[in-house]
XYZ file of C-alpha atoms in Angstrom:
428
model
C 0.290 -1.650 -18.346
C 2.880 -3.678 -19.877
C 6.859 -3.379 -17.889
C 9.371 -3.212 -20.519
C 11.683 -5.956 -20.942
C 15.511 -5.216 -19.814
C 18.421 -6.668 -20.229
C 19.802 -8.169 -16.783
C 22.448 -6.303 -15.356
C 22.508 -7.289 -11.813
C 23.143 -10.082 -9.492
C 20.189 -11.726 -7.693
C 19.750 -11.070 -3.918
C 18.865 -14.440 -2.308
C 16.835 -14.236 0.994
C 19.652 -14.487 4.031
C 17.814 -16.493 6.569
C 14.106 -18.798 5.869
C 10.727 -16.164 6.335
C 9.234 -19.177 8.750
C 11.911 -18.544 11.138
C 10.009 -15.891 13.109
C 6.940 -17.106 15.148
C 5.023 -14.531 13.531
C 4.856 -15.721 10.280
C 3.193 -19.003 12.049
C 0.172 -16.772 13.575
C -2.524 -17.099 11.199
C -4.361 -14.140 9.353
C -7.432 -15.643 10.549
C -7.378 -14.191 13.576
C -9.509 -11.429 12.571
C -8.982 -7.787 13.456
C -10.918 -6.275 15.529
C -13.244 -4.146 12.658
C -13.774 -0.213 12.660
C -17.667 0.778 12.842
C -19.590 0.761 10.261
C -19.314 4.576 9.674
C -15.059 5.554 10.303
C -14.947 8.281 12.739
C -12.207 11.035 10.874
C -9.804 13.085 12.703
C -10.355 16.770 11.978
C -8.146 17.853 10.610
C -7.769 19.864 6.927
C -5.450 20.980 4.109
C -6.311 24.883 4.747
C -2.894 27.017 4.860
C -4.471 29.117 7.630
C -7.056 26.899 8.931
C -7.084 26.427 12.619
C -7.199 22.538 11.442
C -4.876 23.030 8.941
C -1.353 21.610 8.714
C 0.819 23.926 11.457
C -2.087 22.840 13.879
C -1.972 18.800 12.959
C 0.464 18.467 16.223
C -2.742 19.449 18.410
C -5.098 16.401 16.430
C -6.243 13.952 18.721
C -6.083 10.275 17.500
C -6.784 8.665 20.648
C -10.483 8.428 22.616
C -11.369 8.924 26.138
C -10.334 5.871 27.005
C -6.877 5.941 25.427
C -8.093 3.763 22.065
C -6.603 4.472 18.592
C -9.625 6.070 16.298
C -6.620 6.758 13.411
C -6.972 5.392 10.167
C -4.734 2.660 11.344
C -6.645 1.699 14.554
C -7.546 -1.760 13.316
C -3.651 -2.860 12.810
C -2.625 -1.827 16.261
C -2.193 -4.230 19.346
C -2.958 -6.916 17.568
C -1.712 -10.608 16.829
C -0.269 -10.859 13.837
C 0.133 -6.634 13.439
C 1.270 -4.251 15.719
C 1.996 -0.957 14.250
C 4.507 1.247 15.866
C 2.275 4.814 15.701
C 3.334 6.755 18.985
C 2.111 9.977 20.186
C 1.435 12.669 17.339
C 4.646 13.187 15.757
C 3.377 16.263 13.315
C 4.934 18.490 15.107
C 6.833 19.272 18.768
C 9.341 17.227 19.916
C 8.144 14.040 18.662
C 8.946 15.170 15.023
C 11.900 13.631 13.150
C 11.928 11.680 9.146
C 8.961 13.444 8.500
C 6.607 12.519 4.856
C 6.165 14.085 2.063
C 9.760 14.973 1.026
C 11.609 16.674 -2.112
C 13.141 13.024 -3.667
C 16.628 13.930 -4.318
C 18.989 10.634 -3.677
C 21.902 10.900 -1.101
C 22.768 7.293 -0.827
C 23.436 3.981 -2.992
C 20.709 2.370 -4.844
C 21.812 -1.049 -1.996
C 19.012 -3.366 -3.886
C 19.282 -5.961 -6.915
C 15.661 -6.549 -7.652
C 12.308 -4.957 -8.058
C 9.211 -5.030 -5.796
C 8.411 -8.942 -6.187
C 5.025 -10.021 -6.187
C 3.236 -13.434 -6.356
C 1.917 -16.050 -8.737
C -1.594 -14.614 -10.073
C -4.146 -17.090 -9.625
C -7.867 -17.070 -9.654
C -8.674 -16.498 -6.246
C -6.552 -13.112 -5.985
C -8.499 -10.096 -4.905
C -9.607 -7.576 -7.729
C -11.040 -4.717 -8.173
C -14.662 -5.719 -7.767
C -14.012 -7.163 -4.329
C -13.189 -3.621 -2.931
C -15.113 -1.821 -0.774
C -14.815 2.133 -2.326
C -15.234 5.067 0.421
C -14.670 8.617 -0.110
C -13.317 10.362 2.582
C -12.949 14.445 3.672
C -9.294 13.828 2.081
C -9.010 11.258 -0.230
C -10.561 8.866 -1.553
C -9.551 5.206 -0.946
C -10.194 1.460 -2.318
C -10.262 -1.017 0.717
C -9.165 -4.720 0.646
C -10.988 -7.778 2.976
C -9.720 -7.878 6.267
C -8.746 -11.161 6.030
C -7.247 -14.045 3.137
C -10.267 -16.953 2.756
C -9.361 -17.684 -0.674
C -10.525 -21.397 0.228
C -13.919 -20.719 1.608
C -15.748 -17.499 -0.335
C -12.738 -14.862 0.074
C -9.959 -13.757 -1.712
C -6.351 -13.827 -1.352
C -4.790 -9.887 -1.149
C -2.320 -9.054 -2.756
C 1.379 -9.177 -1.010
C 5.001 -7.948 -2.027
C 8.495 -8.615 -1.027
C 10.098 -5.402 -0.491
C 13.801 -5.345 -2.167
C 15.511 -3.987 0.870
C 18.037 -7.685 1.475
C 15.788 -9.531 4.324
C 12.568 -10.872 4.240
C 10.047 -7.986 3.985
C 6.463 -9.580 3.485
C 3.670 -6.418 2.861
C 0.130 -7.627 2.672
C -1.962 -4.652 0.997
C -4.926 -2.743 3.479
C -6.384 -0.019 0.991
C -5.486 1.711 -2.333
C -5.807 5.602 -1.855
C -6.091 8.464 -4.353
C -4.520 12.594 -3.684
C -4.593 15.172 -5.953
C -2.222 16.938 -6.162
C 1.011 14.836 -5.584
C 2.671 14.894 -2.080
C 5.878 13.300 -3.277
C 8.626 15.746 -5.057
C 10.804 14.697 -7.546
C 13.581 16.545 -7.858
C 11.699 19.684 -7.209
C 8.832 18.745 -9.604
C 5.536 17.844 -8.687
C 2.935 15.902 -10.329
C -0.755 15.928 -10.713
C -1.784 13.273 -8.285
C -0.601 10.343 -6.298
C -1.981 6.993 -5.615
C -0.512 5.168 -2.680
C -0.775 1.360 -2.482
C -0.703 0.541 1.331
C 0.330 -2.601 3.170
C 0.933 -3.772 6.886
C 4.089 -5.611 7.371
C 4.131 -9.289 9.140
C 7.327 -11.267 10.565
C 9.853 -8.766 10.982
C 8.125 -6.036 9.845
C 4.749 -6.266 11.529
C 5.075 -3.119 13.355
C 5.824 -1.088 9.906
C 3.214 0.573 6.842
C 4.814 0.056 3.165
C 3.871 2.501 0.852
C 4.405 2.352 -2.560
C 3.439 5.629 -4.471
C 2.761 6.109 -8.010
C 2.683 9.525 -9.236
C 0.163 11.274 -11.729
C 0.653 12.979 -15.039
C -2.681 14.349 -16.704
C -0.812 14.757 -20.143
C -2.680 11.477 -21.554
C -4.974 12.072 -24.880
C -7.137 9.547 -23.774
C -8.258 7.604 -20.449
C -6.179 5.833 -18.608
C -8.362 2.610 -17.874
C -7.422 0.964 -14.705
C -7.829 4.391 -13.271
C -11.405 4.995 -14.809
C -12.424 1.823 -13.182
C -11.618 3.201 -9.854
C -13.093 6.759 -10.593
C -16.646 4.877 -12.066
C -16.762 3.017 -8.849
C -16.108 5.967 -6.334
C -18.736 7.971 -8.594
C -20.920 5.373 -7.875
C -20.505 5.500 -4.256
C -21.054 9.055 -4.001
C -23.740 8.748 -5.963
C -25.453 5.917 -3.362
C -24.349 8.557 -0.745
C -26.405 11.595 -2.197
C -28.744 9.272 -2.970
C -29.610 7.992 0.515
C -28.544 11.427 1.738
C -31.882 12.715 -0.638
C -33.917 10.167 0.427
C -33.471 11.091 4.612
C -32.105 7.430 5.089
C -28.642 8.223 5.657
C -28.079 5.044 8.090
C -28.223 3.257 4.647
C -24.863 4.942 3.875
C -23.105 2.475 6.257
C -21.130 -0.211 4.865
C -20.319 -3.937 5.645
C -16.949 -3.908 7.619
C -16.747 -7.364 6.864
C -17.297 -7.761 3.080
C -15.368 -10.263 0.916
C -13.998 -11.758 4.415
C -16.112 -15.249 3.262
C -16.786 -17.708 5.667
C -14.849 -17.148 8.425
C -16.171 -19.819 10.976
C -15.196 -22.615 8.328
C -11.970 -20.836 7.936
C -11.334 -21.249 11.556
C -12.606 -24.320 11.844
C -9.575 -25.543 8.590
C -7.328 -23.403 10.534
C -7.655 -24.853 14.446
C -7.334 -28.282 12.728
C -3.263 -27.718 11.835
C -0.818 -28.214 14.044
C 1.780 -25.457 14.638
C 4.420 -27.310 12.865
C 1.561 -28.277 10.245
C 1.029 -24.890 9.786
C 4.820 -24.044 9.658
C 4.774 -26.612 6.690
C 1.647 -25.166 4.712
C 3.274 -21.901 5.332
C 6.635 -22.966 3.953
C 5.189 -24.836 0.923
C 3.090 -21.745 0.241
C 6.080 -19.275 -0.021
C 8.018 -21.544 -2.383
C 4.923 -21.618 -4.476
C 4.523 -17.491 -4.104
C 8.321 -16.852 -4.284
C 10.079 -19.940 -6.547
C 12.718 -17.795 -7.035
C 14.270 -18.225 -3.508
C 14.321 -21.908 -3.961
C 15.904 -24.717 -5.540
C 14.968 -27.938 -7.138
C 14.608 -29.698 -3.933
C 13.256 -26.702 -2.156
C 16.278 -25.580 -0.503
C 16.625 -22.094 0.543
C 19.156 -20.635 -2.060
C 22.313 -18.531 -1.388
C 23.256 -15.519 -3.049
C 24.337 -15.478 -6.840
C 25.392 -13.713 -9.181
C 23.987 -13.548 -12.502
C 26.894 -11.968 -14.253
C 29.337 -14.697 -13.433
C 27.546 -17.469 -14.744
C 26.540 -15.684 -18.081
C 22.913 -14.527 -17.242
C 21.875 -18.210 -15.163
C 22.567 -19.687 -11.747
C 22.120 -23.525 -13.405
C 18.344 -23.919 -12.984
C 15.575 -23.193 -15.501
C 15.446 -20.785 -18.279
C 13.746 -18.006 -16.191
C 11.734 -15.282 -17.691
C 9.539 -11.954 -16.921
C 5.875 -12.952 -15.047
C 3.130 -10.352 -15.479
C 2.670 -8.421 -12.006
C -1.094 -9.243 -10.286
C -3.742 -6.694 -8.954
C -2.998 -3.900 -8.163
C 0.569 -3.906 -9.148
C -0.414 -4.371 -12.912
C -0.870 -0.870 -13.225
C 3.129 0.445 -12.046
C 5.099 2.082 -15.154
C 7.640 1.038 -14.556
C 10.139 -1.072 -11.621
C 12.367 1.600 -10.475
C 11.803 3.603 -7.228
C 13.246 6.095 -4.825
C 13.188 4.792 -1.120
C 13.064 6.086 2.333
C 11.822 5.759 5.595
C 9.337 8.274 6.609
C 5.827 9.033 7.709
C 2.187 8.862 7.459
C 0.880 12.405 5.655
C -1.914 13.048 7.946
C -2.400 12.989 11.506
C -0.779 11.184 13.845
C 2.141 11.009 11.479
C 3.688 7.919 12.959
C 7.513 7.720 11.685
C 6.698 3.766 10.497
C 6.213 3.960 6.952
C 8.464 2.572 4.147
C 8.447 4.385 1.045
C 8.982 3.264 -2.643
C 7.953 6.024 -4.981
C 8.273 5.075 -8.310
C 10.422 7.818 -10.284
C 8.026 7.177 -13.610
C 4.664 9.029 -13.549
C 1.619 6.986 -14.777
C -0.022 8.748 -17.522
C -4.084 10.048 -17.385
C -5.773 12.296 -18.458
C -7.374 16.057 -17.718
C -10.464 14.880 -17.035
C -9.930 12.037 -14.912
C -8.057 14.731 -13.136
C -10.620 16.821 -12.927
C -13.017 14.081 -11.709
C -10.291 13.215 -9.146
C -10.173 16.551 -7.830
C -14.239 16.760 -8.238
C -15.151 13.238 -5.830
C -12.621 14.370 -3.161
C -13.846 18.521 -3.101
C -17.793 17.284 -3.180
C -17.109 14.943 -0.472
C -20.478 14.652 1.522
C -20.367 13.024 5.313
C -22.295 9.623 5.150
C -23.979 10.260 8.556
C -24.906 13.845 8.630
C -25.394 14.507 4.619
C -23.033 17.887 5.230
C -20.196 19.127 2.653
C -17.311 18.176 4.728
C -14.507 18.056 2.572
C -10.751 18.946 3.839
C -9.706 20.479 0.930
C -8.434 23.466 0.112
C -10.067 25.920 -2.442
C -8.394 24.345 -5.322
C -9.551 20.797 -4.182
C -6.311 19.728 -3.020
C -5.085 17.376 -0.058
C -1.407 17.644 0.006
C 0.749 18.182 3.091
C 3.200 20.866 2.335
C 6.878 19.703 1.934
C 8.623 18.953 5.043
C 12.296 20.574 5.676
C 14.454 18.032 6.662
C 18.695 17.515 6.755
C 20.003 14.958 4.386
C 22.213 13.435 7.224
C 18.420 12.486 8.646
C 17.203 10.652 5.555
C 18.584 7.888 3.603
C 17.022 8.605 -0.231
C 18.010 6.212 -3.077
C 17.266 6.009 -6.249
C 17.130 2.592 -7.945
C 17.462 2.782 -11.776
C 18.115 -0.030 -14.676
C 21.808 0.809 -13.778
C 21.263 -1.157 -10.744
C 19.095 -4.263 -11.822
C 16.587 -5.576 -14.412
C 13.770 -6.830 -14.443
C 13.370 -10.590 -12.208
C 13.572 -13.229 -13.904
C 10.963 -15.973 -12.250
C 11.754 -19.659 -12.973
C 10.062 -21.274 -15.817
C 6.828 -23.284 -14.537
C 5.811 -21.138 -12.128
C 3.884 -18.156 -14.291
């Protein structure tokens, strides 16, 4: 999908202090996560309004094993390295409950950003779609990205942003997920369904998830494409599950935790040979290729300026608009509500930054329907059972949570606030 051209009505906000700064940014993503099993263990837990599993009862699911270890969806990102996610005890309920996800988006606060979600240079060895790994789970179905970047030796490179928010905010992306029907309110309307890009912070925000959610209309004549070529490729999967499931070989239902990952020992091997102030180098160079637009000629770090004073340029390059890689290709449009919240299913860890965009993308009925269908057939990969956590109508959404505005800080960036960035010539 194509992002309009605007007119640029904003000043530019310049990075206050150099990413490489904080010794995190120098550990390398090499230093591979310890991987889930082969076959993720769920929490029980389901959407049923008076299900002993259902939502009031999510404050009794247990996320932790006997011997105190994560089994979340977030296990793998937790007490590690380079990522240590802040989750906490079970915060769905009881005195552990505070900013608390899915919310009614109304804004109560200044936009307080001057650019969209920036993303990177596309280049060849980016991760797309056909290097996911596609799972369907009791309640929803997701789209997961390698474990690791190895663009160099077999792997890919996933995809990162810069959240807008006025310090560096580097998001790497985990998994792509699909809900029907929409947790996110607008302004007291809800949409079809909801597909939440998910990312693990790093530097300064390694202990926080960024979300960003893009909300479903089916009111499209015809397909929406990018979004069949998920649905073909989770229909797919199911259909190796029943398949297998048919067949009494269920064990082949397991997948490789460590697909598209490459060669790791040679990556190790490139990576023990640098230096920590080698590696602060490559890291630096890389980011002024990624991000040119926080740099100058010389590769200074630039200060703040503002667009509008010097009649649309800062003295550099004619800039202009750069298409948006994988996944973010597919966002109508630049212009979000914010907040901090939660996850939307158990433990509910209060970690999570939120962009929802406030412009639906457009599909239609029957990819919808075949949304709805993938998520309410859902058939356990071990045991062959219907296990799905839907309700009757073959939704997963957690019902709205009440919360006081003086709690939240909602805003609502429009093209009254900025345009769209401008990336310097020679660097598309």
């Amino acid at each position: 999908i194509n992002i309009q051209s605007r007119s640029l009505v904003a000043t530019v906000n310049m990075r206050p202090s150099a990413p490489w700064s904080s010794p995190f940014f120098l550990l390398p993503l090499v230093l591979a996560l310890s991987l889930p099993p082969g076959r993720l263990s769920y929490l029980e837990f389901t959407y049923g309004k008076n299900d002993k599993r259902g939502p009031e009862n999510w404050g009794k699911v247990a996320f932790e094993d006997e011997d105190g270890k994560p089994i979340h969806d977030y296990a793998e990102f937790v007490k590690k390295d380079d990522v240590n996610l802040k989750m906490g005890d079970n915060a769905c309920s009881g005195p552990n409950k505070g900013r608390q996800s899915p919310i009614n988006l109304v804004p109560n606060g200044e936009c307080g950003s001057e650019h969209e979600i920036l993303t990177r240079l596309v280049r060849p060895t980016d991760c797309v779609l056909d290097d996911l790994q596609f799972r369907i789970a009791p309640h929803l179905l997701r789209a997961r990205f390698p474990t690791l970047d190895n663009p160099d030796f077999g792997g890919c490179r996933r995809p990162t942003i810069d959240a807008p928010n006025g310090f560096p905010s580097h998001f790497t992306a985990v998994w792509i997920e699909f809900k029907v029907r929409s947790e996110h309110v607008i302004d007291g309307r809800r949409y079809d369904g909801e597909i939440v890009l998910s990312h693990v912070g790093s530097g300064g925000s390694w202990r926080k998830i960024g979300n960003i959610s893009i909300l479903l209309e089916a009111t499209a004549y015809t397909d929406q494409p990018v979004v069949q070529s998920f649905i073909d490729r989770f229909q797919a999967r199911a259909a190796e599950v029943k398949e297998n499931c048919a067949n009494d070989e269920p064990e082949k239902n397991r997948q490789d935790t460590g697909f598209g990952r490459g060669d790791v020992e040679a990556l190790n091997n490139a990576t023990e040979a640098l230096s920590s102030e080698t590696g602060s180098r490559r890291w630096l160079e890389q980011d002024r290729v990624d991000f040119p637009q926080f740099y100058g000629p010389d590769g200074e770090l630039l200060q703040a300026v503002s667009l509008a004073e010097t009649g649309g340029t800062d003295g550099r390059k004619t800039k202009g608009i750069r298409a948006k890689p994988f996944p973010y290709d597919m966002f109508p449009t630049i212009y979000w509500y914010r907040y901090s919240g939660s996850l939307t299913v158990p433990p509910c860890s209060e970690n999570v930054l939120w962009h929802v965009l406030d412009r639906p993308l457009q599909i239609s009925r029957a990819q919808l329907r075949e949304l709805a269908e993938l998520i309410a057939d859902y058939q356990d990969e071990e045991t062959c059972e219907k296990a799905t956590a839907a309700t009757s109508r073959g939704e997963v959404t957690r019902p709205l949570q009440v919360y006081n505005l003086e709690d939240y800080d909602v805003t609502h960036c429009t093209e009254e606030h900025y345009g769209d960035w401008l990336y310097n010539d020679g660097h598309f």
